[in-house]
Coordinates of C-alpha atoms in Angstrom, one line a residue:
Chain A
X1 CA -94.7 43.9 -15.0
X2 CA -97.3 42.7 -12.5
X3 CA -99.3 44.5 -9.9
X4 CA -100.4 41.5 -7.9
X5 CA -98.1 40.2 -5.2
X6 CA -95.9 37.2 -5.9
X7 CA -97.3 33.9 -4.5
X8 CA -95.5 33.1 -1.3
X9 CA -93.6 29.9 -0.4
X10 CA -96.8 28.3 1.0
X11 CA -98.7 28.8 -2.3
X12 CA -95.8 27.5 -4.5
X13 CA -95.2 24.5 -2.2
X14 CA -98.9 23.6 -2.3
X15 CA -99.0 24.2 -6.1
X16 CA -96.2 21.6 -6.6
X17 CA -97.9 19.3 -4.1
X18 CA -101.1 19.4 -6.1
X19 CA -102.9 20.6 -3.0
X20 CA -103.9 24.0 -4.2
X21 CA -107.6 24.9 -4.8
X22 CA -108.5 25.3 -8.5
X23 CA -109.2 29.0 -8.2
X24 CA -105.9 29.6 -6.4
X25 CA -104.1 27.6 -9.1
X26 CA -105.6 29.8 -11.8
X27 CA -104.5 32.9 -10.0
X28 CA -101.0 31.7 -9.4
X29 CA -100.6 30.5 -13.0
X30 CA -101.8 33.9 -14.2
X31 CA -99.3 35.6 -12.0
X32 CA -96.5 33.3 -13.2
X33 CA -97.2 34.3 -16.8
X34 CA -96.7 37.9 -16.0
X35 CA -93.8 37.9 -13.5
X36 CA -90.3 37.4 -14.7
X37 CA -89.0 36.8 -11.2
X38 CA -91.5 34.1 -10.4
X39 CA -91.0 32.6 -13.8
X40 CA -87.3 32.2 -13.0
X41 CA -88.1 30.8 -9.5
X42 CA -90.4 28.2 -10.9
X43 CA -87.9 27.4 -13.6
X44 CA -85.2 26.8 -11.0
X45 CA -87.6 24.7 -8.9
X46 CA -88.4 22.7 -12.1
X47 CA -84.8 22.0 -12.8
X48 CA -84.2 20.9 -9.3
X49 CA -87.2 18.7 -9.4
X50 CA -85.9 17.1 -12.6
X51 CA -82.9 15.6 -11.0
X52 CA -83.1 11.8 -10.7
X53 CA -82.5 12.0 -6.9
X54 CA -85.5 11.9 -4.6
X55 CA -84.0 14.9 -2.8
X56 CA -84.9 17.1 -5.8
X57 CA -88.5 16.2 -6.0
X58 CA -91.5 17.8 -4.3
X59 CA -93.6 15.7 -2.0
X60 CA -97.0 15.1 -3.4
X61 CA -100.4 14.4 -1.9
X62 CA -101.3 10.7 -2.0
Chain B
X1 CA -103.3 17.0 28.2
X2 CA -105.7 19.8 27.4
X3 CA -109.3 18.8 26.6
X4 CA -111.0 19.5 23.3
X5 CA -113.0 22.2 25.1
X6 CA -109.8 23.8 26.4
X7 CA -108.3 23.8 23.0
X8 CA -111.4 25.2 21.4
X9 CA -111.2 28.1 23.9
X10 CA -107.6 28.7 23.2
X11 CA -108.4 28.7 19.5
X12 CA -111.2 31.2 20.0
X13 CA -109.0 33.5 22.0
X14 CA -106.3 33.5 19.4
X15 CA -108.2 33.4 16.1
X16 CA -106.7 36.2 14.3
X17 CA -109.0 36.1 11.3
X18 CA -112.2 36.2 13.4
X19 CA -111.4 37.3 16.9
X20 CA -113.7 36.0 19.6
X21 CA -115.9 34.0 17.3
X22 CA -117.0 30.8 19.0
X23 CA -116.3 27.6 17.1
X24 CA -118.3 24.4 16.8
X25 CA -117.7 21.5 19.2
X26 CA -116.1 19.4 16.4
X27 CA -113.4 22.0 16.0
X28 CA -112.1 21.3 19.5
X29 CA -112.1 17.6 18.7
X30 CA -110.2 18.2 15.5
X31 CA -107.6 20.4 17.4
X32 CA -107.2 17.7 20.0
X33 CA -106.5 15.2 17.1
X34 CA -104.0 17.6 15.5
X35 CA -102.1 18.0 18.8
X36 CA -102.0 14.2 19.1
X37 CA -100.6 13.8 15.6
X38 CA -97.9 16.4 16.4
X39 CA -96.8 14.8 19.7
X40 CA -96.9 11.3 18.2
X41 CA -94.7 12.4 15.2
X42 CA -92.2 14.2 17.5
X43 CA -92.1 12.3 20.8
X44 CA -88.7 13.8 21.8
X45 CA -89.8 17.4 21.3
X46 CA -91.6 19.5 24.0
X47 CA -94.8 20.3 22.1
X48 CA -97.3 22.4 24.1
X49 CA -100.8 21.8 22.7
X50 CA -102.0 25.2 23.6
X51 CA -99.0 26.8 21.8
X52 CA -99.7 24.7 18.8
X53 CA -103.4 25.6 18.8
X54 CA -102.5 29.3 19.1
X55 CA -100.2 28.9 16.0
X56 CA -103.1 27.3 14.2
X57 CA -105.5 30.0 15.3
X58 CA -103.1 32.7 14.0
X59 CA -103.2 31.1 10.5
X60 CA -106.7 29.8 10.2
X61 CA -108.9 31.8 7.8
X62 CA -112.3 33.1 8.7
X63 CA -114.0 31.1 5.9
X64 CA -113.4 27.5 5.2
X65 CA -112.1 26.8 8.7
X66 CA -113.1 23.1 8.5
X67 CA -111.1 22.8 5.2
X68 CA -108.1 24.5 6.8
X69 CA -108.1 22.2 9.8
X70 CA -108.6 19.1 7.6
X71 CA -105.5 20.0 5.6
X72 CA -103.5 21.2 8.5
X73 CA -100.1 19.4 8.8
X74 CA -99.8 19.7 12.6
X75 CA -96.5 17.8 13.0
X76 CA -94.8 20.1 10.5
X77 CA -96.4 23.2 12.0
X78 CA -95.3 22.2 15.5
X79 CA -91.8 21.7 14.3
X80 CA -91.7 25.0 12.6
X81 CA -93.2 26.8 15.6
X82 CA -90.6 25.4 18.0
X83 CA -87.8 26.3 15.6
X84 CA -89.2 29.8 15.2
X85 CA -88.8 30.4 18.9
X86 CA -85.3 29.0 18.8
X87 CA -85.7 25.5 20.2
X88 CA -82.3 23.9 19.2
X89 CA -83.8 20.4 19.1
X90 CA -86.5 21.4 16.7
X91 CA -84.0 23.2 14.4
X92 CA -81.7 20.1 14.5
X93 CA -84.7 17.9 13.6
X94 CA -85.6 20.1 10.6
X95 CA -82.0 20.0 9.4
X96 CA -81.9 16.2 10.0
X97 CA -85.2 15.4 8.4
X98 CA -84.8 17.6 5.4
X99 CA -81.0 17.3 5.0
X100 CA -81.2 15.7 1.5
X101 CA -83.5 18.5 0.2
X102 CA -81.3 21.3 1.8
X103 CA -78.1 19.8 0.5
X104 CA -79.4 19.2 -3.0
X105 CA -80.5 22.8 -3.2
X106 CA -77.3 24.1 -1.9
X107 CA -75.3 22.0 -4.4
X108 CA -77.4 23.3 -7.2
X109 CA -76.7 27.0 -6.4
X110 CA -73.1 26.7 -5.3
X111 CA -70.6 28.5 -7.5
X112 CA -67.6 30.7 -7.4
X113 CA -69.2 33.0 -4.8
X114 CA -70.6 30.5 -2.4
X115 CA -69.7 26.9 -1.5
X116 CA -72.5 24.5 -0.5
X117 CA -71.6 25.0 3.1
X118 CA -71.7 28.8 2.7
X119 CA -75.2 28.4 1.3
X120 CA -76.3 26.1 4.1
X121 CA -75.2 28.6 6.6
X122 CA -76.9 31.5 4.8
X123 CA -80.1 29.4 4.7
X124 CA -79.9 28.5 8.3
X125 CA -79.6 32.1 9.3
X126 CA -82.5 33.2 7.0
X127 CA -84.8 30.5 8.4
X128 CA -84.1 30.6 12.1
X129 CA -82.7 34.0 13.0
X130 CA -85.1 36.9 13.2
X131 CA -84.3 40.3 11.8
X132 CA -84.9 43.1 14.3
X133 CA -88.6 43.5 14.9
X134 CA -89.5 40.5 12.8
X135 CA -90.2 36.8 13.3
X136 CA -87.8 34.2 11.7
X137 CA -88.7 33.2 8.2
X138 CA -89.7 29.7 9.4
X139 CA -92.6 31.3 11.2
X140 CA -94.2 32.0 7.8
X141 CA -94.9 28.4 7.2
X142 CA -98.7 28.2 7.1
X143 CA -99.2 24.6 8.2
X144 CA -100.8 23.8 4.8
X145 CA -98.7 21.6 2.5
X146 CA -95.6 19.8 3.4
X147 CA -92.9 21.7 5.3
X148 CA -90.3 20.1 3.1
X149 CA -91.9 21.7 0.0
X150 CA -92.1 25.0 1.7
X151 CA -88.4 24.7 2.7
X152 CA -87.4 23.9 -0.9
X153 CA -89.2 26.9 -2.4
X154 CA -87.8 29.1 0.4
X155 CA -84.2 27.9 -0.2
X156 CA -84.4 28.5 -3.9
X157 CA -85.9 31.9 -3.4
X158 CA -83.2 32.8 -0.9
X159 CA -80.4 31.7 -3.2
X160 CA -81.9 33.5 -6.2
X161 CA -82.1 36.6 -4.2
X162 CA -78.5 36.4 -3.2
X163 CA -77.6 37.2 -6.7
X164 CA -80.2 39.8 -7.2
X165 CA -81.4 41.6 -4.1
X166 CA -84.9 42.6 -5.0
X167 CA -88.2 43.6 -3.6
X168 CA -90.3 40.5 -4.0
X169 CA -93.4 42.6 -4.5
X170 CA -91.9 44.2 -7.5
X171 CA -89.2 45.1 -9.7
X172 CA -88.0 42.5 -12.2
X173 CA -84.5 41.2 -12.4
X174 CA -82.2 43.5 -14.5
X175 CA -82.0 41.1 -17.4
X176 CA -85.7 41.0 -17.7
X177 CA -86.2 44.7 -17.6
X178 CA -87.7 45.1 -21.0
X179 CA -90.5 42.6 -20.5
X180 CA -92.9 44.3 -22.8
X181 CA -90.5 44.5 -25.7
X182 CA -92.0 42.9 -28.7
X183 CA -90.3 40.5 -31.0
X184 CA -89.5 41.8 -34.5
X185 CA -90.4 39.7 -37.6
X186 CA -86.8 38.7 -38.0
X187 CA -86.7 37.4 -34.4
X188 CA -89.7 35.2 -35.2
X189 CA -87.9 33.3 -37.9
X190 CA -90.3 34.7 -40.5
X191 CA -87.7 35.2 -43.2
X192 CA -89.4 32.2 -45.0
X193 CA -92.6 34.3 -45.3
X194 CA -93.0 36.7 -48.2
X195 CA -91.6 40.1 -47.2
X196 CA -94.9 41.8 -47.8
X197 CA -96.6 39.6 -45.2
X198 CA -94.0 39.5 -42.4
X199 CA -95.1 42.4 -40.3
X200 CA -98.7 41.3 -40.5
X201 CA -97.7 37.7 -39.5
X202 CA -95.6 38.9 -36.6
X203 CA -98.4 41.1 -35.4
X204 CA -100.9 38.3 -35.7
X205 CA -98.7 35.9 -33.8
X206 CA -98.2 38.4 -31.0
X207 CA -101.9 39.0 -30.8
X208 CA -102.6 35.3 -30.9
X209 CA -100.2 34.7 -28.0
X210 CA -102.1 37.3 -26.0
X211 CA -105.3 35.3 -26.5
X212 CA -103.9 32.2 -24.9
X213 CA -104.9 31.2 -21.4
X214 CA -102.2 32.8 -19.1
X215 CA -101.5 29.5 -17.4
X216 CA -101.1 27.7 -20.7
X217 CA -98.8 30.4 -22.0
X218 CA -96.7 30.1 -18.9
X219 CA -96.3 26.3 -19.5
X220 CA -95.5 26.9 -23.2
X221 CA -92.8 29.5 -22.2
X222 CA -91.3 27.3 -19.5
X223 CA -91.1 24.4 -22.0
X224 CA -89.9 26.2 -25.1
X225 CA -87.9 29.1 -23.7
X226 CA -86.6 27.7 -20.4
X227 CA -86.4 24.2 -21.7
X228 CA -88.2 22.5 -18.8
X229 CA -89.3 18.9 -19.7
X230 CA -92.8 17.7 -19.4
X231 CA -91.8 15.8 -16.2
X232 CA -90.2 18.9 -14.7
X233 CA -93.2 21.0 -15.4
X234 CA -95.5 18.4 -14.0
X235 CA -93.4 18.3 -10.8
X236 CA -93.2 22.0 -10.2
X237 CA -96.8 22.8 -11.1
X238 CA -98.4 19.8 -9.3
X239 CA -100.0 18.3 -12.4
X240 CA -99.6 14.9 -14.2
X241 CA -97.1 14.8 -17.0
X242 CA -99.9 13.9 -19.4
X243 CA -101.8 17.0 -18.4
X244 CA -98.7 19.2 -18.9
X245 CA -98.2 17.7 -22.3
X246 CA -101.8 18.2 -23.3
X247 CA -101.9 21.8 -22.2
X248 CA -98.7 22.6 -24.1
X249 CA -100.1 20.9 -27.3
X250 CA -103.4 22.8 -26.9
X251 CA -101.6 26.1 -26.5
X252 CA -99.6 25.5 -29.7
X253 CA -102.7 24.6 -31.6
X254 CA -104.6 27.6 -30.4
X255 CA -101.7 29.9 -31.3
X256 CA -101.8 28.6 -34.8
X257 CA -105.6 28.8 -35.0
X258 CA -105.7 32.4 -33.6
X259 CA -102.9 33.4 -36.0
X260 CA -104.8 32.0 -39.0
X261 CA -108.0 33.8 -38.0
X262 CA -106.3 37.1 -37.4
X263 CA -104.4 36.9 -40.7
X264 CA -107.6 36.0 -42.6
X265 CA -109.2 39.1 -41.1
X266 CA -106.3 41.4 -41.8
X267 CA -104.7 40.3 -45.0
X268 CA -107.8 39.6 -47.1
X269 CA -106.0 37.0 -49.1
X270 CA -107.5 33.8 -50.5
X271 CA -107.5 30.5 -48.6
X272 CA -104.8 29.0 -50.7
X273 CA -102.4 31.8 -50.1
X274 CA -103.3 31.9 -46.4
X275 CA -102.6 28.2 -46.1
X276 CA -99.2 28.7 -47.8
X277 CA -98.3 31.5 -45.4
X278 CA -99.5 29.5 -42.4
X279 CA -97.6 26.4 -43.6
X280 CA -94.4 28.4 -43.6
X281 CA -95.1 29.8 -40.1
X282 CA -95.8 26.3 -38.8
X283 CA -92.6 25.0 -40.3
X284 CA -90.6 27.4 -38.0
X285 CA -93.1 27.4 -35.2
X286 CA -90.8 26.3 -32.4
X287 CA -88.3 29.0 -33.1
X288 CA -91.1 31.6 -33.5
X289 CA -92.8 30.6 -30.2
X290 CA -89.5 30.8 -28.3
X291 CA -88.7 34.3 -29.5
X292 CA -92.3 35.4 -29.1
X293 CA -92.7 34.3 -25.5
X294 CA -89.2 35.3 -24.5
X295 CA -90.0 38.9 -25.2
X296 CA -93.7 39.1 -24.5
X297 CA -95.5 39.3 -21.2
X298 CA -98.9 40.5 -20.4
X299 CA -100.0 42.7 -17.5
X300 CA -102.6 40.7 -15.6

């Protein structure tokens, strides 16, 4: 169980985009390791991103 | 059109993180540029530069203001702001521009309880209709990162929560209640190891897993327990697939190394016997890791 708050939609969106600062990435990943709810959320996002359609993928920084 | 000076004043007046602090001249110029980007991207929408700057000021941090403004996605923020105050044309534009994303997510979560159209309606209400005393969800978009990505994360979270109403700031889903439960030796596929060593090996593997970097352990868990591919992990964590593969391989290697070291310390057996035990562990490593990480979580 975690004590720190779950990363919000902005943080997870920026994580997927590759636009998150290194320190923030470390903190988010640490949280993901300890939070079943966020693990499930990321898992569902990953499954959605794995579809062949462009609609399932996150936009990335270029 | 408001001047850079006007916009800087508007920003100063509304800067929530540092009220009243005057900003450098280049901030006004950057705000003017952001307003121009927003109006150019959405010529049919009525974007008020001062309103947009007020929204930026409400979100900008006290430190790293330049970085925030550099990364600010003004067209997306303007759209979100207009939608938050109920502008029908902005809401329609969000639903048009991101229709493919919304529909793909709704299809993914549709089931016996909800059709894709049901989910689309639920998401629409969640995004654009305010609960009493609150702002609509769309108002939480920070203007950093693509609105489309924010929308996808929000949609998945809304649909997951439909099944399990939960306080985001706590309480795990019911089927994950016993997150600190530890795998037993039998669960770790250690039946190939001599009975006298099984408990020690299971304990060493658990302790070894605790020594991994939390982020690497998360990757390993998503890959081996949830079954996410390297490409899926790369996509959702914003890293190259080669990086995801390297981190997973490193975590596996470290798990074995830590296990070996801990066993050597605890069992006091000779190297040949240790190698034999470890070889048996490695032969069933995938099964062991899956069981181990499914049942083990660390407090941060």
